[in-house]
Structure formats: structure tokens, C-alpha cells
Amino acid sequence: MNNSVGNTVRLIGAGLRALLVLTVICGVLYPLAVTGVAQALFNDKANGSEIKDHSGRVVGSSLIGQSYNLPKNDPNDIEEAARPDLKWFQPRPSNGLGSNSVNTRYSLILSGATNRSADNGAVGGRCAEDAEEGTLCAQVVAAKKAVIADNSTAGHQVEPEDVPADAVTSSGSGLDPNISPEYAELQIHRVAEQNELDVKQVEKLVEEHTEGRTLGFMGEPRVNVLELNTALKALSKS
């Protein structure tokens, strides 16, 4: 009987010692080591890939897209459609994700796909002008018309075939921070006109902020909208 109690006490003691050692290693030493390595070697990424303006103020993260809209006529109307502020380069649309109607005390960023198939509302594999309301095709047709209207200027007319797919469709998360170089170039004339800048200046800005494929073969060329607009703001003030 005494041996049994003694064995139990030893097992409990061994378990407690193992718990203490593993807690120190996994709960203290390992997190400190990982945090130290991350801060030393990947400081920018470890702190959220922050983007700062010319004054050093953090304006956002390069990993999360931001919207550039005009203030609402009625800030309390969650159904009021957003109106893009045409002074800025616009990101991919994020429509179809809905809005926060559960707890209106907080302004939440909703992330996710529309769950509509690529041919939702299509007839014969194509999106018609009279696509059924509420379908993906209806959203794409309306978005394409808006892109053409918003980006056509007195001296530059945007043609329907000039509109890239990412200008009228949201990403899987709805929070994509990047747009294609084609969509950025499509907006150049409008941005130059709205900010009273020379088109060549804005073209150079887009060129400077166009990133190639990762490692030369992964992904597609892209332009980070927040970084581009931050540089645009600095250029407009200079």
C-alpha cells in the first residue's frame, strides 16, 4: 500500500515538474525567441507591414485594402451606397459582402467572398446588359459602367474593352490591397485631372509602385493602392 502511494506521489511530482519545464520552454522561452528573431530579421512584417506617410504617421497596412469614399450624406444610413472619392486611385470593389447590421455601435470590416458562381446571371456564357438584378453579372455590368463613367475625362475616353476584371470584381476576401497595373493605368487620367497634376507625373508614380511577380514567377504584377495613394498625397502637396 505504501509503495502504491509512493509511486503515485512520484508520478504526480514528475508530471508537475514536466508541466513547469514545458510551460517555461513553450510559454516563455520559445515565444521570446520567435519574437526576438522576427523583430531582428523581419521587423516590418512582424509589426503588421505598416505603411507610413511622409511625416512618419502610420496610415495603414500593406496587407489590407482600404476604401477611398466620400463622406455619406447620412452617416447613420447603413444602406446608403458608397460614392468613390475620385481624387484617389480606387481599389477592387468589395460589394456583395453586406454590412454590419447586427451591432451598429461598431464599424466592422467584413471579409469573405460573395459565394456567387462566375456565371451567376449569365446567359449563354455572357453577362447581358439586362442581367437579373442581384446576380453577379448585374453587379459586373453596373460596375463596368461606373468605371467607364468615372475614369473618362475630357481628353481621354475609357472604352469597355479597356476595363480589366479586377476593376469590376472583388477578391475572395474583399480586402485585397492590390490592383493590376492595367487598372491603375486606367485611372491615371482621372487622378491627374482631379489633382491638377500632369499625366506624365502620375504615370511615373504608377510605374514606380508597380511590383513584378514574386521571385519572378509567382503571382501577377500588382500595384498596392495604399502605397500608391500615400505617394500621390505627397506629390500633390509638393
Coordinates of C-alpha atoms in Angstrom, one line a residue:
M1 CA 0.0 0.0 0.0
N2 CA 2.8 2.4 0.9
N3 CA 4.6 1.5 -2.3
S4 CA 1.4 2.4 -4.3
V5 CA 1.1 5.8 -2.6
G6 CA 4.8 6.5 -3.0
N7 CA 4.6 5.6 -6.8
T8 CA 1.5 7.9 -7.2
V9 CA 3.3 10.8 -5.4
R10 CA 6.4 10.3 -7.6
L11 CA 4.2 10.3 -10.8
I12 CA 2.4 13.4 -9.7
G13 CA 5.7 15.1 -8.9
A14 CA 7.2 14.1 -12.2
G15 CA 4.1 15.4 -14.0
L16 CA 4.2 18.7 -12.2
R17 CA 7.9 19.1 -13.0
A18 CA 7.3 18.3 -16.7
L19 CA 4.4 20.8 -16.7
L20 CA 6.6 23.5 -15.2
V21 CA 9.5 22.8 -17.6
L22 CA 7.3 22.7 -20.7
T23 CA 5.5 25.9 -19.6
V24 CA 8.7 27.8 -19.3
I25 CA 10.1 26.4 -22.6
C26 CA 6.9 26.6 -24.7
G27 CA 5.2 29.5 -23.0
V28 CA 8.1 31.8 -22.2
L29 CA 11.4 30.9 -23.9
Y30 CA 10.1 29.9 -27.3
P31 CA 7.7 32.9 -27.8
L32 CA 10.6 35.2 -26.7
A33 CA 13.0 33.6 -29.1
V34 CA 10.5 33.7 -32.0
T35 CA 9.6 37.4 -31.2
G36 CA 13.3 38.3 -31.0
V37 CA 14.2 36.7 -34.3
A38 CA 11.1 38.3 -36.0
Q39 CA 11.9 41.7 -34.7
A40 CA 15.6 41.4 -35.6
L41 CA 15.2 39.9 -39.1
F42 CA 11.7 40.8 -40.2
N43 CA 10.9 44.0 -38.2
D44 CA 8.5 45.5 -40.8
K45 CA 6.5 42.3 -41.3
A46 CA 6.4 41.4 -37.6
N47 CA 4.8 44.7 -36.8
G48 CA 2.0 44.4 -39.4
S49 CA 3.6 45.6 -42.6
E50 CA 2.8 49.2 -41.7
I51 CA 2.8 52.0 -44.3
K52 CA 3.8 55.5 -43.2
D53 CA 3.3 58.8 -44.9
H54 CA 6.0 61.4 -45.5
S55 CA 5.6 62.7 -41.9
G56 CA 6.1 59.2 -40.4
R57 CA 2.5 58.7 -39.4
V58 CA 1.1 55.2 -39.8
V59 CA -1.7 55.2 -42.4
G60 CA -2.4 51.5 -42.7
S61 CA -1.1 48.1 -43.5
S62 CA 0.2 47.0 -47.0
L63 CA -1.7 43.7 -46.4
I64 CA -5.3 45.1 -46.0
G65 CA -7.1 47.2 -48.7
Q66 CA -8.7 50.5 -47.8
S67 CA -11.7 52.2 -49.4
Y68 CA -11.5 55.8 -50.7
N69 CA -15.0 57.1 -50.5
L70 CA -16.7 60.4 -50.0
P71 CA -18.5 61.0 -46.6
K72 CA -22.1 59.8 -46.5
N73 CA -24.9 62.3 -46.7
D74 CA -26.4 60.5 -43.7
P75 CA -23.7 58.8 -41.6
N76 CA -26.4 56.7 -39.8
D77 CA -27.8 55.2 -43.0
I78 CA -26.1 51.8 -43.4
E79 CA -27.9 51.3 -46.7
E80 CA -26.6 54.4 -48.4
A81 CA -24.4 53.4 -51.3
A82 CA -20.7 54.5 -51.1
R83 CA -19.5 57.1 -53.5
P84 CA -15.9 56.9 -54.6
D85 CA -13.6 59.9 -54.0
L86 CA -12.3 60.3 -57.5
K87 CA -9.1 62.1 -56.3
W88 CA -7.7 58.8 -55.3
F89 CA -6.8 55.6 -57.0
Q90 CA -9.6 53.2 -56.3
P91 CA -9.1 49.6 -55.1
R92 CA -11.0 46.5 -56.2
P93 CA -14.7 46.6 -55.4
S94 CA -15.9 44.8 -52.3
N95 CA -19.6 44.8 -52.9
G96 CA -21.6 41.7 -52.2
L97 CA -20.2 41.3 -48.7
G98 CA -23.0 43.1 -46.9
S99 CA -22.7 45.4 -44.0
N100 CA -22.7 45.2 -40.2
S101 CA -26.3 45.3 -39.2
V102 CA -26.0 43.2 -36.0
N103 CA -24.2 45.6 -33.7
T104 CA -24.3 49.1 -35.2
R105 CA -22.2 50.6 -32.4
Y106 CA -19.1 49.3 -34.2
S107 CA -18.0 49.8 -37.8
L108 CA -16.8 46.3 -38.8
I109 CA -14.8 45.3 -41.8
L110 CA -16.5 42.3 -43.3
S111 CA -14.3 39.8 -45.2
G112 CA -15.3 37.0 -47.4
A113 CA -16.5 36.1 -50.9
T114 CA -19.9 36.7 -52.5
N115 CA -20.4 32.9 -52.9
R116 CA -21.8 33.5 -56.3
S117 CA -20.5 31.4 -59.2
A118 CA -18.6 33.1 -62.1
D119 CA -21.6 32.6 -64.4
N120 CA -24.3 33.8 -61.9
G121 CA -26.8 35.7 -64.1
A122 CA -25.1 34.9 -67.3
V123 CA -27.0 34.0 -70.5
G124 CA -25.1 31.8 -73.0
G125 CA -21.9 32.3 -71.0
R126 CA -22.1 36.1 -71.3
C127 CA -23.3 38.9 -69.0
A128 CA -26.1 40.8 -70.7
E129 CA -26.9 44.5 -70.1
D130 CA -30.3 43.4 -68.7
A131 CA -28.8 40.8 -66.3
E132 CA -31.2 39.8 -63.5
E133 CA -30.9 42.2 -60.5
G134 CA -28.9 40.8 -57.6
T135 CA -26.8 38.5 -59.7
L136 CA -23.0 38.7 -60.1
C137 CA -23.5 39.6 -63.8
A138 CA -25.7 42.6 -62.8
Q139 CA -23.0 43.8 -60.3
V140 CA -20.3 43.4 -63.0
V141 CA -22.3 45.3 -65.7
A142 CA -23.1 48.1 -63.2
A143 CA -19.5 48.3 -62.0
K144 CA -18.2 48.4 -65.6
K145 CA -20.4 51.3 -66.5
A146 CA -19.3 53.2 -63.3
V147 CA -15.6 52.6 -64.1
I148 CA -16.0 53.9 -67.6
A149 CA -18.0 57.0 -66.5
D150 CA -15.7 57.8 -63.5
N151 CA -12.4 57.4 -65.4
S152 CA -13.3 59.1 -68.7
T153 CA -12.1 62.7 -68.9
A154 CA -12.5 65.5 -71.4
G155 CA -9.4 64.3 -73.2
H156 CA -9.5 60.6 -72.6
Q157 CA -12.3 58.2 -73.2
V158 CA -12.2 54.8 -71.5
E159 CA -13.5 52.0 -73.8
P160 CA -15.4 48.9 -72.4
E161 CA -12.6 46.6 -73.6
D162 CA -10.1 48.7 -71.5
V163 CA -11.7 47.6 -68.2
P164 CA -9.8 44.8 -66.5
A165 CA -11.5 42.1 -64.5
D166 CA -10.2 43.3 -61.1
A167 CA -11.9 46.7 -61.7
V168 CA -15.4 45.1 -61.6
T169 CA -14.9 42.0 -59.3
S170 CA -13.9 41.7 -55.7
S171 CA -11.3 39.3 -54.4
G172 CA -12.0 36.2 -52.4
S173 CA -11.6 38.2 -49.1
G174 CA -12.9 41.6 -50.4
L175 CA -9.9 43.1 -48.7
D176 CA -7.2 42.8 -51.4
P177 CA -4.7 45.7 -51.1
N178 CA -3.5 45.3 -54.7
I179 CA -4.8 46.1 -58.1
S180 CA -3.5 45.1 -61.5
P181 CA -1.2 47.6 -63.4
E182 CA -3.9 47.7 -66.1
Y183 CA -6.5 49.0 -63.6
A184 CA -4.0 51.5 -62.2
E185 CA -3.1 52.8 -65.6
L186 CA -6.8 53.1 -66.5
Q187 CA -7.3 55.6 -63.6
I188 CA -4.2 57.8 -64.4
H189 CA -6.0 60.5 -66.5
R190 CA -8.9 60.8 -63.9
V191 CA -6.5 61.1 -61.0
A192 CA -4.3 63.6 -62.8
E193 CA -7.3 65.8 -63.7
Q194 CA -8.8 65.6 -60.2
N195 CA -5.5 66.6 -58.5
E196 CA -4.4 69.1 -61.2
L197 CA -1.3 67.1 -61.9
D198 CA 0.4 66.3 -65.2
V199 CA -0.5 62.9 -66.7
K200 CA 3.3 62.1 -67.0
Q201 CA 3.8 62.7 -63.3
V202 CA 1.0 60.2 -62.4
E203 CA 2.2 57.7 -65.0
K204 CA 5.7 57.8 -63.4
L205 CA 4.1 57.3 -59.9
V206 CA 2.2 54.2 -61.1
E207 CA 5.4 52.8 -62.7
E208 CA 7.4 53.3 -59.5
H209 CA 4.8 51.5 -57.5
T210 CA 4.3 48.5 -59.8
E211 CA 5.7 45.3 -58.4
G212 CA 6.6 42.3 -60.5
R213 CA 5.9 38.7 -59.9
T214 CA 7.3 37.3 -56.6
L215 CA 10.7 35.7 -57.3
G216 CA 10.0 36.3 -60.9
F217 CA 7.4 33.6 -61.5
M218 CA 4.8 33.6 -58.7
G219 CA 1.6 35.6 -58.8
E220 CA 0.9 38.5 -61.1
P221 CA 2.3 42.1 -61.4
R222 CA 0.5 44.3 -58.9
V223 CA 0.1 47.8 -57.5
N224 CA -0.5 48.4 -53.8
V225 CA -3.3 51.0 -53.7
L226 CA -2.5 52.4 -50.2
E227 CA 1.2 52.8 -51.0
L228 CA 0.3 54.5 -54.3
N229 CA -2.2 56.9 -52.8
T230 CA 0.2 57.8 -50.0
A231 CA 2.8 58.7 -52.6
L232 CA 0.1 60.6 -54.6
K233 CA -0.8 62.7 -51.5
A234 CA 2.9 63.6 -51.0
L235 CA 3.2 64.5 -54.7
S236 CA 0.1 66.7 -54.6
K237 CA 1.4 68.6 -51.6
S238 CA 4.9 69.1 -53.1

